[in-house]
Short mmCIF file of C-alpha atoms in Angstrom, two decimals:
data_model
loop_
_atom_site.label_atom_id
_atom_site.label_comp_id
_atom_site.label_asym_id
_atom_site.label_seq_id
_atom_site.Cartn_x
_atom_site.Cartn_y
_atom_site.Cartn_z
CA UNK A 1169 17.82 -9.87 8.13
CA UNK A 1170 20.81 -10.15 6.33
CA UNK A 1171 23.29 -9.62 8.87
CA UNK A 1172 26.67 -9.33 6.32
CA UNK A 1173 25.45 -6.92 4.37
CA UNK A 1174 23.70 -5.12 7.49
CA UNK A 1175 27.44 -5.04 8.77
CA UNK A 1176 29.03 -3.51 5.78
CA UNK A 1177 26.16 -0.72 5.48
CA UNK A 1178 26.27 0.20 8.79
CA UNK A 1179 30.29 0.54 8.50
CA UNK A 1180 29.97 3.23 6.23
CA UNK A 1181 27.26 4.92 6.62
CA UNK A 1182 27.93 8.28 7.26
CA UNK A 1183 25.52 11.26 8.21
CA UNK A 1184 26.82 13.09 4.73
CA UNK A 1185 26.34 10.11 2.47
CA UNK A 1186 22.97 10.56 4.16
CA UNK A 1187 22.20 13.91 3.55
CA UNK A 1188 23.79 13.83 -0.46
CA UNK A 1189 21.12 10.22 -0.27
CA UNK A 1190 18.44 12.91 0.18
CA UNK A 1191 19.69 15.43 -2.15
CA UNK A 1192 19.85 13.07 -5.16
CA UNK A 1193 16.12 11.85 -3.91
CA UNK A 1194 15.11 15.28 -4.03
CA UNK A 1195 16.68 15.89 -7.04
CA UNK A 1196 14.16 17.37 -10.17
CA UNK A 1197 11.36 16.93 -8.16
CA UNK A 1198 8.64 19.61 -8.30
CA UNK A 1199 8.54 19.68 -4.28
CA UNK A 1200 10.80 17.93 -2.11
CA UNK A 1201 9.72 14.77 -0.54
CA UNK A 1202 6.68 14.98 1.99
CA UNK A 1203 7.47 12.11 4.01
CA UNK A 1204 10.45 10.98 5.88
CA UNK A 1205 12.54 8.80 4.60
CA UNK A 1206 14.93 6.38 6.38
CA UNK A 1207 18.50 6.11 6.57
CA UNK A 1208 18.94 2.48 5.75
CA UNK A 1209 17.31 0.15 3.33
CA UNK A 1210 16.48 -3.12 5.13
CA UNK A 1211 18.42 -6.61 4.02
CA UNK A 1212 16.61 -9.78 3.57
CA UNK A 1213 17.86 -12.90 3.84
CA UNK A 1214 16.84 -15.33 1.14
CA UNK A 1215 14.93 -17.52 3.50
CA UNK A 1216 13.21 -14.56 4.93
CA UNK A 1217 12.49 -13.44 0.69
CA UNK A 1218 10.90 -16.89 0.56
CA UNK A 1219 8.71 -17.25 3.37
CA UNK A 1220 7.61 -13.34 2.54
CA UNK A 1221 6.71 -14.97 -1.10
CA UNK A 1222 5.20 -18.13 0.40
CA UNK A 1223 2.69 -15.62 2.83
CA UNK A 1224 1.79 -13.71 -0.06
CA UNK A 1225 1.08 -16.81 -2.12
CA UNK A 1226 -1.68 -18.30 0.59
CA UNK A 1227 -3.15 -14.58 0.45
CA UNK A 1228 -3.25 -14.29 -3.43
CA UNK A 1229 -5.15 -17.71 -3.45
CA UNK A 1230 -7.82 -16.52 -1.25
CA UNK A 1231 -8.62 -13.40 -3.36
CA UNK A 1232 -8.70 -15.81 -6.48
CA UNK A 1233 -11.22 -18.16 -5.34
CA UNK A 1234 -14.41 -17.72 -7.38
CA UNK A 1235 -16.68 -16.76 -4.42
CA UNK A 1236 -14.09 -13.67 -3.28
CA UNK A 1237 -16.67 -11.49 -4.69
CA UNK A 1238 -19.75 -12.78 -3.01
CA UNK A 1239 -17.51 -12.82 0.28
CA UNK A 1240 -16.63 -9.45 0.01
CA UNK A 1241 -19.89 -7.66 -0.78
CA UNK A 1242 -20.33 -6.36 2.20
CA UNK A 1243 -17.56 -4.30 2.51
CA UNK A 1244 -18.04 -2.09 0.17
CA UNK A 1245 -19.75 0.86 1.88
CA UNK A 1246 -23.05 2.08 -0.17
CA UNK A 1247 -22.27 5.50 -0.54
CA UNK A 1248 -19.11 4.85 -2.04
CA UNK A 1249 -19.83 1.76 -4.67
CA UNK A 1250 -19.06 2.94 -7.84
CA UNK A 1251 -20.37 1.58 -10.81
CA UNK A 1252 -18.88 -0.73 -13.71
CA UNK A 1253 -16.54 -3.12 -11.34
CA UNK A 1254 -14.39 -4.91 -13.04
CA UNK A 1255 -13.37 -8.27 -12.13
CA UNK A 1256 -10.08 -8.15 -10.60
CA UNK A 1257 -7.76 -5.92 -8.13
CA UNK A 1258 -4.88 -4.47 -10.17
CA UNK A 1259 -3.27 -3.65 -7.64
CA UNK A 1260 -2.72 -5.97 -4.36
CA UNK A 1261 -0.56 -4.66 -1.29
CA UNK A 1262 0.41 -6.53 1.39
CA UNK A 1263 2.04 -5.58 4.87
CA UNK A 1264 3.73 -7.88 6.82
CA UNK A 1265 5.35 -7.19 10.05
CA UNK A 1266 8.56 -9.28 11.57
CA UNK A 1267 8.08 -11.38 14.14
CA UNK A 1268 9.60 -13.82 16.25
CA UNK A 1269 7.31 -17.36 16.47
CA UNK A 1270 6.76 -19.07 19.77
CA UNK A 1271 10.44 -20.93 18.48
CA UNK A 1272 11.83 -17.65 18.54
CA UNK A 1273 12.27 -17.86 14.29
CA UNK A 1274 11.89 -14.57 12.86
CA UNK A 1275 8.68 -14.49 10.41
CA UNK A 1276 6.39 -12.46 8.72
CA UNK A 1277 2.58 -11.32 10.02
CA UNK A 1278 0.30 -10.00 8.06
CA UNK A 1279 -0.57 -6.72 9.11
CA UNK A 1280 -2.94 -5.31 6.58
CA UNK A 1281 -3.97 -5.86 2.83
CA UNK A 1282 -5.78 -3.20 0.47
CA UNK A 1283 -6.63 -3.63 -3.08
CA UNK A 1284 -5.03 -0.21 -3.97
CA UNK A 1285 -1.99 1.07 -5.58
CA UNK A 1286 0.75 1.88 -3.70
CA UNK A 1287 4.26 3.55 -4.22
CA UNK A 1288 5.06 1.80 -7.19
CA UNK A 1289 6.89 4.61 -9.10
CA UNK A 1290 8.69 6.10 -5.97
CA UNK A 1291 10.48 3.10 -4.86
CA UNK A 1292 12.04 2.11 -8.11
CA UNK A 1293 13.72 6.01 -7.71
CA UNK A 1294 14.47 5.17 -3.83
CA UNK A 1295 16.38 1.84 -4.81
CA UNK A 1296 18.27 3.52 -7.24
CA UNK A 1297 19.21 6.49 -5.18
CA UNK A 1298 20.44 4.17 -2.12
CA UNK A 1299 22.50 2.41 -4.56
CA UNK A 1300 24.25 5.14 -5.77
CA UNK A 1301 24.91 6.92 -2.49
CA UNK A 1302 26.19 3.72 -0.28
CA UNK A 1303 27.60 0.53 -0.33
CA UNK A 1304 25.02 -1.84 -1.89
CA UNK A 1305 26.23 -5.30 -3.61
CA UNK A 1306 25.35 -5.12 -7.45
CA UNK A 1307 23.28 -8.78 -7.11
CA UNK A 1308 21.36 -7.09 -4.33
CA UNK A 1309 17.54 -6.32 -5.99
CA UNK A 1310 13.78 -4.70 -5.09
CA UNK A 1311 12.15 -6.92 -7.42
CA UNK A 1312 10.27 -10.38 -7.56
CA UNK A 1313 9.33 -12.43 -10.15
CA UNK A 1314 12.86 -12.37 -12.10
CA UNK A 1315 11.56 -8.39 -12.85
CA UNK A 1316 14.58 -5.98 -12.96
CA UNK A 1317 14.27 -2.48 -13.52
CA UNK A 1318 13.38 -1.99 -17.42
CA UNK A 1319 11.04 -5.25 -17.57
CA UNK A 1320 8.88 -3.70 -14.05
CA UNK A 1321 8.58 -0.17 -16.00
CA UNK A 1322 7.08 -2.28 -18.35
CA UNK A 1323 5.21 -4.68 -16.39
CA UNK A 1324 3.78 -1.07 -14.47
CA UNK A 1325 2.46 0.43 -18.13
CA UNK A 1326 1.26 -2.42 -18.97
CA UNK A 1327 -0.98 -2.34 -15.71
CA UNK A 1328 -1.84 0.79 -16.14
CA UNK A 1329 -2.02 2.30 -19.52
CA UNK A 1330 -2.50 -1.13 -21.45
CA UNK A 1331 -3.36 -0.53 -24.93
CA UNK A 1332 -3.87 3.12 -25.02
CA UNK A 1333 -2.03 5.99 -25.46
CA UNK A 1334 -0.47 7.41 -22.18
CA UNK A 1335 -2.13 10.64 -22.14
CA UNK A 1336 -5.73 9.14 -22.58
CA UNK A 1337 -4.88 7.32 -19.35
CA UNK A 1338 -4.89 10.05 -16.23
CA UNK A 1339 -3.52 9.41 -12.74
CA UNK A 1340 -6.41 11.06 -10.25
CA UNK A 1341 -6.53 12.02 -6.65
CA UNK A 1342 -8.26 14.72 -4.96
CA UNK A 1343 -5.80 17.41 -4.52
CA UNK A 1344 -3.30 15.43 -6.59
CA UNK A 1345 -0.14 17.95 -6.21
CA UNK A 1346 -0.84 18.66 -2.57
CA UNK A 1347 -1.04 14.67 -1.50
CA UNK A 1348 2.06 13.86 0.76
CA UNK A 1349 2.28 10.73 -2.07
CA UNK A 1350 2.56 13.32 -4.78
CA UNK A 1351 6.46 12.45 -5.86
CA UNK A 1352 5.42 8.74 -6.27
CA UNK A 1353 2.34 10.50 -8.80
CA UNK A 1354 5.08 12.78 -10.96
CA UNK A 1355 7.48 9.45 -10.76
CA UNK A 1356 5.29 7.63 -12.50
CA UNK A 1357 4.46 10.26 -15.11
CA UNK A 1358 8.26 10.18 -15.76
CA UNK A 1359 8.59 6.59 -16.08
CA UNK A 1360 5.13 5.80 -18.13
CA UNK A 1361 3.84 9.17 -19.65
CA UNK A 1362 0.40 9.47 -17.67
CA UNK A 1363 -0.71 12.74 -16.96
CA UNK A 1364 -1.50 13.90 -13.26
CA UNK A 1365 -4.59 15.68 -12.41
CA UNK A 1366 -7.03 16.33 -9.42
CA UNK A 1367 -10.84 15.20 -8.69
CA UNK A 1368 -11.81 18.48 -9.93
CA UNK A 1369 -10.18 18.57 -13.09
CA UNK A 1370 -12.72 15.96 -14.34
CA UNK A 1371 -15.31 17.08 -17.24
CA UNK A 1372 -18.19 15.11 -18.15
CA UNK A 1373 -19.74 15.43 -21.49
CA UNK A 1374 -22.71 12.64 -21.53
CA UNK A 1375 -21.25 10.06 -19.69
CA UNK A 1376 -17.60 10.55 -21.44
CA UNK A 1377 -14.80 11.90 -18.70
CA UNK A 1378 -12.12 14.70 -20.65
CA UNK A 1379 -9.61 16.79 -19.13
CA UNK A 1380 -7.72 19.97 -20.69
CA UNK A 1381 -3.97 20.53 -21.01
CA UNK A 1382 -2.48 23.27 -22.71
CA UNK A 1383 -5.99 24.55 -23.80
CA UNK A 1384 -6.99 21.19 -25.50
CA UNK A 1385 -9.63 19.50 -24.23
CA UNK A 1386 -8.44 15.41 -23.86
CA UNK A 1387 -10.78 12.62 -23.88
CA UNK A 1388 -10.11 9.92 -20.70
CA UNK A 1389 -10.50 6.53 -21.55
CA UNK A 1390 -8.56 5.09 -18.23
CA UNK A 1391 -8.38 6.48 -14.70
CA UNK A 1392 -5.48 5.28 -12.28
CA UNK A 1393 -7.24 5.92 -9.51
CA UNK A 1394 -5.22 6.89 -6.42
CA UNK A 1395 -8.31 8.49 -4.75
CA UNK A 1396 -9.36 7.08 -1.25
CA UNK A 1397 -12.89 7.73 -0.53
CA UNK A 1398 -12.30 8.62 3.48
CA UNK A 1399 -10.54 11.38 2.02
CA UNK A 1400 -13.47 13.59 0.77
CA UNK A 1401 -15.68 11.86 3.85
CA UNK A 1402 -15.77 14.83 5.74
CA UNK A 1403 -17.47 17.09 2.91
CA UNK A 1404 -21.42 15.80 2.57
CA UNK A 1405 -22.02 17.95 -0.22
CA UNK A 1406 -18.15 17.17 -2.88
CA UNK A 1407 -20.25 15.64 -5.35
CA UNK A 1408 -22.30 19.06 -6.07
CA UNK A 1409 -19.24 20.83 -7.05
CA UNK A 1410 -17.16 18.32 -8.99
CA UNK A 1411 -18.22 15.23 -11.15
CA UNK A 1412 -19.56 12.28 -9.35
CA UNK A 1413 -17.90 9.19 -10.06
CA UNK A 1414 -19.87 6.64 -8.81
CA UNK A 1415 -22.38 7.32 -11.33
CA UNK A 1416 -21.99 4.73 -14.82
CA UNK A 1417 -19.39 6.27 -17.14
CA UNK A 1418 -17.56 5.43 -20.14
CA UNK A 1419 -14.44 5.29 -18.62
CA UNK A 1420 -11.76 2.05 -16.91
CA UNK A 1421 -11.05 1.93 -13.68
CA UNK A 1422 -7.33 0.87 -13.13
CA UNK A 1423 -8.08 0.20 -10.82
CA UNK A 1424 -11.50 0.20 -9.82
CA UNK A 1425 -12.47 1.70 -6.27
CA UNK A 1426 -14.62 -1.20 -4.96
CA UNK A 1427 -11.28 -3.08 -4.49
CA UNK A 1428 -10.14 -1.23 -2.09
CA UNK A 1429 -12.85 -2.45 0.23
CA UNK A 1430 -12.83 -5.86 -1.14
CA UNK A 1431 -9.28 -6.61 -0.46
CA UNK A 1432 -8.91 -4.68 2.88
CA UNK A 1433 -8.94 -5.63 6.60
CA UNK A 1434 -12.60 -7.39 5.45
CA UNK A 1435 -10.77 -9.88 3.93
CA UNK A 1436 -8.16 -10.75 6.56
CA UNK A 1437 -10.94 -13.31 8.88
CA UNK A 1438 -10.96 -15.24 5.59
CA UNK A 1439 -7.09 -16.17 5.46
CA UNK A 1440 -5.71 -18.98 6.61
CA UNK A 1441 -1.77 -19.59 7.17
CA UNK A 1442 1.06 -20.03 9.52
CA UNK A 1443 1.48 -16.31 8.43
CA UNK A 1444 -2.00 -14.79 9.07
CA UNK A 1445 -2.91 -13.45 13.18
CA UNK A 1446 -6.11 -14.75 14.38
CA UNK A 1447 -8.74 -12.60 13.37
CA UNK A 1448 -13.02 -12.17 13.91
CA UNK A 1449 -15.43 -10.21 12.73
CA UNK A 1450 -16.49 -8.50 15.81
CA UNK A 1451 -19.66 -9.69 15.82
CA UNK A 1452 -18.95 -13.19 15.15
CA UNK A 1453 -17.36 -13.33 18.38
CA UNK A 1454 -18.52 -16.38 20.42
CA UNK A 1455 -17.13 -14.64 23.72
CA UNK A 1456 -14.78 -12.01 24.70
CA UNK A 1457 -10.97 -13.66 25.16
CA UNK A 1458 -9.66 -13.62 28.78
CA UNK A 1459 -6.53 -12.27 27.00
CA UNK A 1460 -7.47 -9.23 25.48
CA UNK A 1461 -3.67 -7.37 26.08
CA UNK A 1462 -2.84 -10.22 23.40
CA UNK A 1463 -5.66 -8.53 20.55
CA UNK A 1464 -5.69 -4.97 18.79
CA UNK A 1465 -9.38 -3.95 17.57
CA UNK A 1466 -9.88 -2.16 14.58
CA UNK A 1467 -12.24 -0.94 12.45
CA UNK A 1468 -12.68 -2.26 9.13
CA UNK A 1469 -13.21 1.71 7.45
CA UNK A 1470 -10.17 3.48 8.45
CA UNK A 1471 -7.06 4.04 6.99
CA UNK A 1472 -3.36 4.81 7.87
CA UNK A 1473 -3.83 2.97 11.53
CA UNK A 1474 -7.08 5.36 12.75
CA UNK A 1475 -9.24 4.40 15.13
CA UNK A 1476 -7.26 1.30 16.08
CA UNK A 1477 -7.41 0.57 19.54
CA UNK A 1478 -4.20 -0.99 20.79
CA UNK A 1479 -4.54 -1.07 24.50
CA UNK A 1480 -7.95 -3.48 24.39
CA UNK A 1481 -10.49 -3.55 27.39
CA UNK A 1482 -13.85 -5.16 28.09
CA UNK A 1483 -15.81 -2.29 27.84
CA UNK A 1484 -14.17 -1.03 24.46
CA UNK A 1485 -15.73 -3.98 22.74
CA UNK A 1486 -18.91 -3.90 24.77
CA UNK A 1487 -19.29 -0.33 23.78
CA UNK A 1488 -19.09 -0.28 20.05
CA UNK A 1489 -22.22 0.37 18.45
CA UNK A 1490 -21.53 -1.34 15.32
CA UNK A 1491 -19.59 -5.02 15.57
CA UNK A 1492 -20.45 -5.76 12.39
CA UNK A 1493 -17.78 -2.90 10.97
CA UNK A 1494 -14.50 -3.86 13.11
CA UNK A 1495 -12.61 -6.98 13.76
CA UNK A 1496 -10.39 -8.22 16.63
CA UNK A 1497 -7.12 -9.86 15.61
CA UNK A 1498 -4.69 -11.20 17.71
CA UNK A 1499 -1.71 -8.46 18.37
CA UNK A 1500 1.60 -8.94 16.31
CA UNK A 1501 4.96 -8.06 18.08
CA UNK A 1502 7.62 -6.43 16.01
CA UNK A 1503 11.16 -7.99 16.45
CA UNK A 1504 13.48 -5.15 15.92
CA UNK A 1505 15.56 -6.52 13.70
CA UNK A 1506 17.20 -3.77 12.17
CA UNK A 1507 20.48 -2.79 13.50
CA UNK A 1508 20.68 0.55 13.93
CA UNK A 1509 24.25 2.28 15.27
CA UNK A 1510 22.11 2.60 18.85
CA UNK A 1511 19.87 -0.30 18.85
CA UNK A 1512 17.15 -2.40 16.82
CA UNK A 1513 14.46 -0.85 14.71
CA UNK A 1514 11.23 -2.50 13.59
CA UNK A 1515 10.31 -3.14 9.96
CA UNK A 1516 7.23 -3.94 8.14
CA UNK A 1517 7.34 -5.03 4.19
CA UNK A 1518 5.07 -4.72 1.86
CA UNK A 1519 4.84 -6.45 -1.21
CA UNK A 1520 3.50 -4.78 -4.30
CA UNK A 1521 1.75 -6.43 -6.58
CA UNK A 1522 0.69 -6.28 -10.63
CA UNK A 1523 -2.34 -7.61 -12.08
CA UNK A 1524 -2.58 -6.29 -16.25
CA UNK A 1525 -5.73 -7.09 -17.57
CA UNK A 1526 -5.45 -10.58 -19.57
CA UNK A 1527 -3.08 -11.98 -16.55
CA UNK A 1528 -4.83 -15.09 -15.21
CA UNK A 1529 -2.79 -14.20 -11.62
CA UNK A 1530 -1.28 -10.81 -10.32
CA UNK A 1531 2.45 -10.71 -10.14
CA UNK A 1532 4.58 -9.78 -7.45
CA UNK A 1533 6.65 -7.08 -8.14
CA UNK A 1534 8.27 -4.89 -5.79
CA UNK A 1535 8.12 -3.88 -2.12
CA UNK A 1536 8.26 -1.24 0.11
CA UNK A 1537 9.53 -0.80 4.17
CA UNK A 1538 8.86 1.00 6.93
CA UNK A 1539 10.95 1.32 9.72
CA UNK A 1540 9.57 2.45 13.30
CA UNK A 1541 10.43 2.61 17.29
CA UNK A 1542 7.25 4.31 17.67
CA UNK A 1543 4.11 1.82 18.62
CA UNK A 1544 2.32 2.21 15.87
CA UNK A 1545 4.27 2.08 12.51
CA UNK A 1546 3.58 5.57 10.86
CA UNK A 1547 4.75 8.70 10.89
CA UNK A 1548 2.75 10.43 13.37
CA UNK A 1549 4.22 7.53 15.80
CA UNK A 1550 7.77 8.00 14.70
CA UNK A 1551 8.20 11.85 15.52
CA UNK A 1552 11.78 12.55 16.64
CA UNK A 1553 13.13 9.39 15.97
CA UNK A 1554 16.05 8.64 13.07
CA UNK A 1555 16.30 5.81 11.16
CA UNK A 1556 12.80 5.45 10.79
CA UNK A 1557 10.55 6.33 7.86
CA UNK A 1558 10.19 4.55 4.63
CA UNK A 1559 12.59 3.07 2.38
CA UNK A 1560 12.35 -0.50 0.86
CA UNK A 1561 14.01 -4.00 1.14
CA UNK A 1562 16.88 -5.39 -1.06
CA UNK A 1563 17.90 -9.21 -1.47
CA UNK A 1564 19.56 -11.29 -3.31
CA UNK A 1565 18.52 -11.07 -7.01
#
C-alpha cells in the first residue's frame, strides 16, 4: 500500500468529511445506499498495480484457451442452463486478497472469480465522491487500461448496449429496486440510458421478450442480466408465475447466465500462478492433507461466502455427500495492510473487467475493495466494526 498517500489521508480525515462523503454518495439517489461503505479508499503502490495486472493476466489466459468451454461444462447446474450461450463472459471479476509470501512480500491471492457483472456503475460515483470530499492527488486513478472516466462510460455502453438503442437494452434482476446492489442498477441507467426492471416485468409474445413503460409496450432485444439463479432457489414453482428464461428466446444475453458458472470457483483448480492458492476438486483428492487448519472447503454453488467451512476437520470432508460439487484450496491470510487511526484493516481487490462483443480479449477496467477485521470479508462478518465496508482502490494513473 501506498504508504505517502496513506499518511496524508489519514491526517485529515475527519469524522465530518466522513459523514458530508456519505451525504454527497447519497445524494439523488432513489434510496440511500444499502450497504456500508468504508471510510477510506485503499492506495496501491505501482508495484502492487502491476503484480494485481500480472495475476489477472495468467487468469484471463486460462478462460481464453479454446477448450475453457469443454472444461467448464460441468458447472453449469441443469436446472439453471439457459439456452442460446454465447461465446464469451462479458463480464470477468476477480478477487484477490493481500498477502504476505513465505519472504514476507506483500501479494495478491486469488480469492474468487465469477463471470458476472459487478459494481461497475457504482464505483465510478464512489471514486468521484472520495475525491471531492478528501485529500486525493489529481494523478491518483480507478481505472486500467489508460481508461479515464469518459472513455470507461463508453467502454461500459459499449459492453452493454452495443449497437442498439438504450431502452431496447433492459437491466434485470429479480426484485430489481429492492436488491441491496440497486444504486449500482439506477447508476448505470444514469450513465448509459438502460432501463431497470424486475424478473416479473418480463412479457413474452412468441418467443420475443417486451416490457411496458409509461403504458407503451417496448420490445427487448438485450438483457443485462444481474440475476443470480440461487436467488429464486428457494421457490420450486417461480417459473409458473413469471416467464421462464431458460427456455430459447429471441433475445442477447449481456451477459449470458451460463458464465457465471463457467468462470466461478469451478474454474479456480485449473489456474496456475505464483498468484493462485492450491486448489482440488474434492473428489480428485488423492488423500486428505495432514494440514487441514492450512485449507478452507467450499462449495462450488454458493455465493457471498455460504457454506464455506473455514475451521476444516477430517470428518467435514469425510461427510460430504457430494465431492464432486466443492473444492479444497489452501487458506489465504490477509495482511492488514490498511492503516487505520487504531490499527490495520484487511483488503481484498477486485478487478472488473470488459469484454464488448467484437473484442478478441476482455479489458480491464476498474476495481472495487473491501475492507474487513471480521474473518470472513462481508458484511455479515464486519458488524460493528468502522472502516470496513466497500470502497475501491486508487493508484497512480
Amino acid at each position: 500500500m501506498n504508504p505517502s498517500a496513506r499518511k496524508t489521508y489519514n491526517a485529515n480525515f475527519t469524522e465530518e468529511k466522513y459523514q458530508n462523503f456519505l451525504s454527497d454518495l447519497n445524494e439523488g439517489l432513489k434510496e440511500p445506499i444499502a450497504f456500508r461503505v468504508a471510510e477510506t479508499p485503499v492506495f496501491l503502490t505501482d508495484d502492487f498495480r502491476d503484480k494485481l495486472i500480472s495475476a489477472g493476466d495468467d487468469i484471463i489466459e486460462t478462460i481464453l484457451q479454446p477448450n475453457f468451454k469443454e472444461l467448464t461444462e460441468r458447472a453449469i447446474p441443469q436446472k439453471w442452463r439457459v439456452a442460446n450461450e454465447n461465446d464469451h463472459p462479458h463480464f470477468i471479476a476477480l478477487d484477490f486478497g493481500v498477502c504476505k509470501d513465505e519472504n514476507g512480500n506483500i501479494v495478491p491471492k486469488l480469492i474468487e472469480l465469477q463471470g458476472f457483472p459487478s459494481l461497475y456503475g457504482f464505483q465510478v460515483h464512489l471514486a468521484d465522491c472520495y475525491k471531492s470530499n478528501f485529500e486525493i492527488a489529481d494523478d491518483q486513478s480507478i481505472f486500467f487500461s489508460g481508461l479515464d472516466k469518459s472513455s470507461y462510460i463508453d467502454l461500459l455502453k459499449k459492453t452493454i448496449v452495443g449497437d442498439y438503442n438504450p431502452d431496447e437494452v433492459v437491466l434485470m434482476d429479480v426484485n430489481a429496486p429492492e436488491q441491496k446492489t440497486a444504486v449500482d442498477f439506477y447508476l448505470t441507467q444514469k450513465f448509459i440510458g438502460t432501463p431497470v426492471i424486475s424478473l416479473s416485468d418480463l412479457e413474452l409474445d412468441g418467443n420475443q421478450l417486451f416490457y411496458t413503460v409509461n403504458g407503451e409496450k417496448k420490445r427487448i432485444k438485450r438483457i443485462y442480466n444481474r440475476l443470480i439463479f440461487d436467488e429464486i432457489e428457494g421457490d420450486q414453482s417461480i417459473f409458473e408465475k413469471v416467464v421462464d428464461i431458460r427456455q430459447p428466446l429471441d433475445v442477447e444475453w449481456i451477459t449470458h447466465p451460463n458464465w457465471f458458472y463457467r468462470v466461478s470457483k469451478f474454474t479456480i483448480p485449473f489456474l496456475k500462478g505464483d498468484y493462485i492458492p492450491k486448489t482440488q476438486f474434492l473428489h480428485e483428492l488423492n488423500g486428505i492433507p495432514a494440514d487441514l487448519e492450512n485449507y478452507v472447503l467450499k462449495p462450488l454453488f454458493s455465493f457471498a461466502g455460504q457454506g464455506v467451512i473455514i475451521d476444516v476437520k477430517k470428518d467435514d470432508i469425510e461427510n460430504i455427500k457430494d465431492p464432486e460439487n466443492w473444492i479444497l484450496q489452501q487458506k489465504v491470510n490477509y495482511e492488514p495492510v490498511v492503516q487505520a487511526p487504531d490499527g490495520g484493516v484487511k483488503v481484498e481487490i477486485r478487478l472488473l473487467y470488459l469484454w464488448p462483443n467484437g473484442d478478441e480479449k476482455p479489458t480491464l477496467a476498474v476495481n472495487l475493495a473491501r475492507l474487513s477485521r471480521g474473518k470472513m470479508i462481508g458484511v455479515r462478518y464486519n458488524k460493528d466494526f468502522d472502516w470496513v465496508g466497500g470502497t475501491v482502490g486508487f493508484f497512480s494513473s
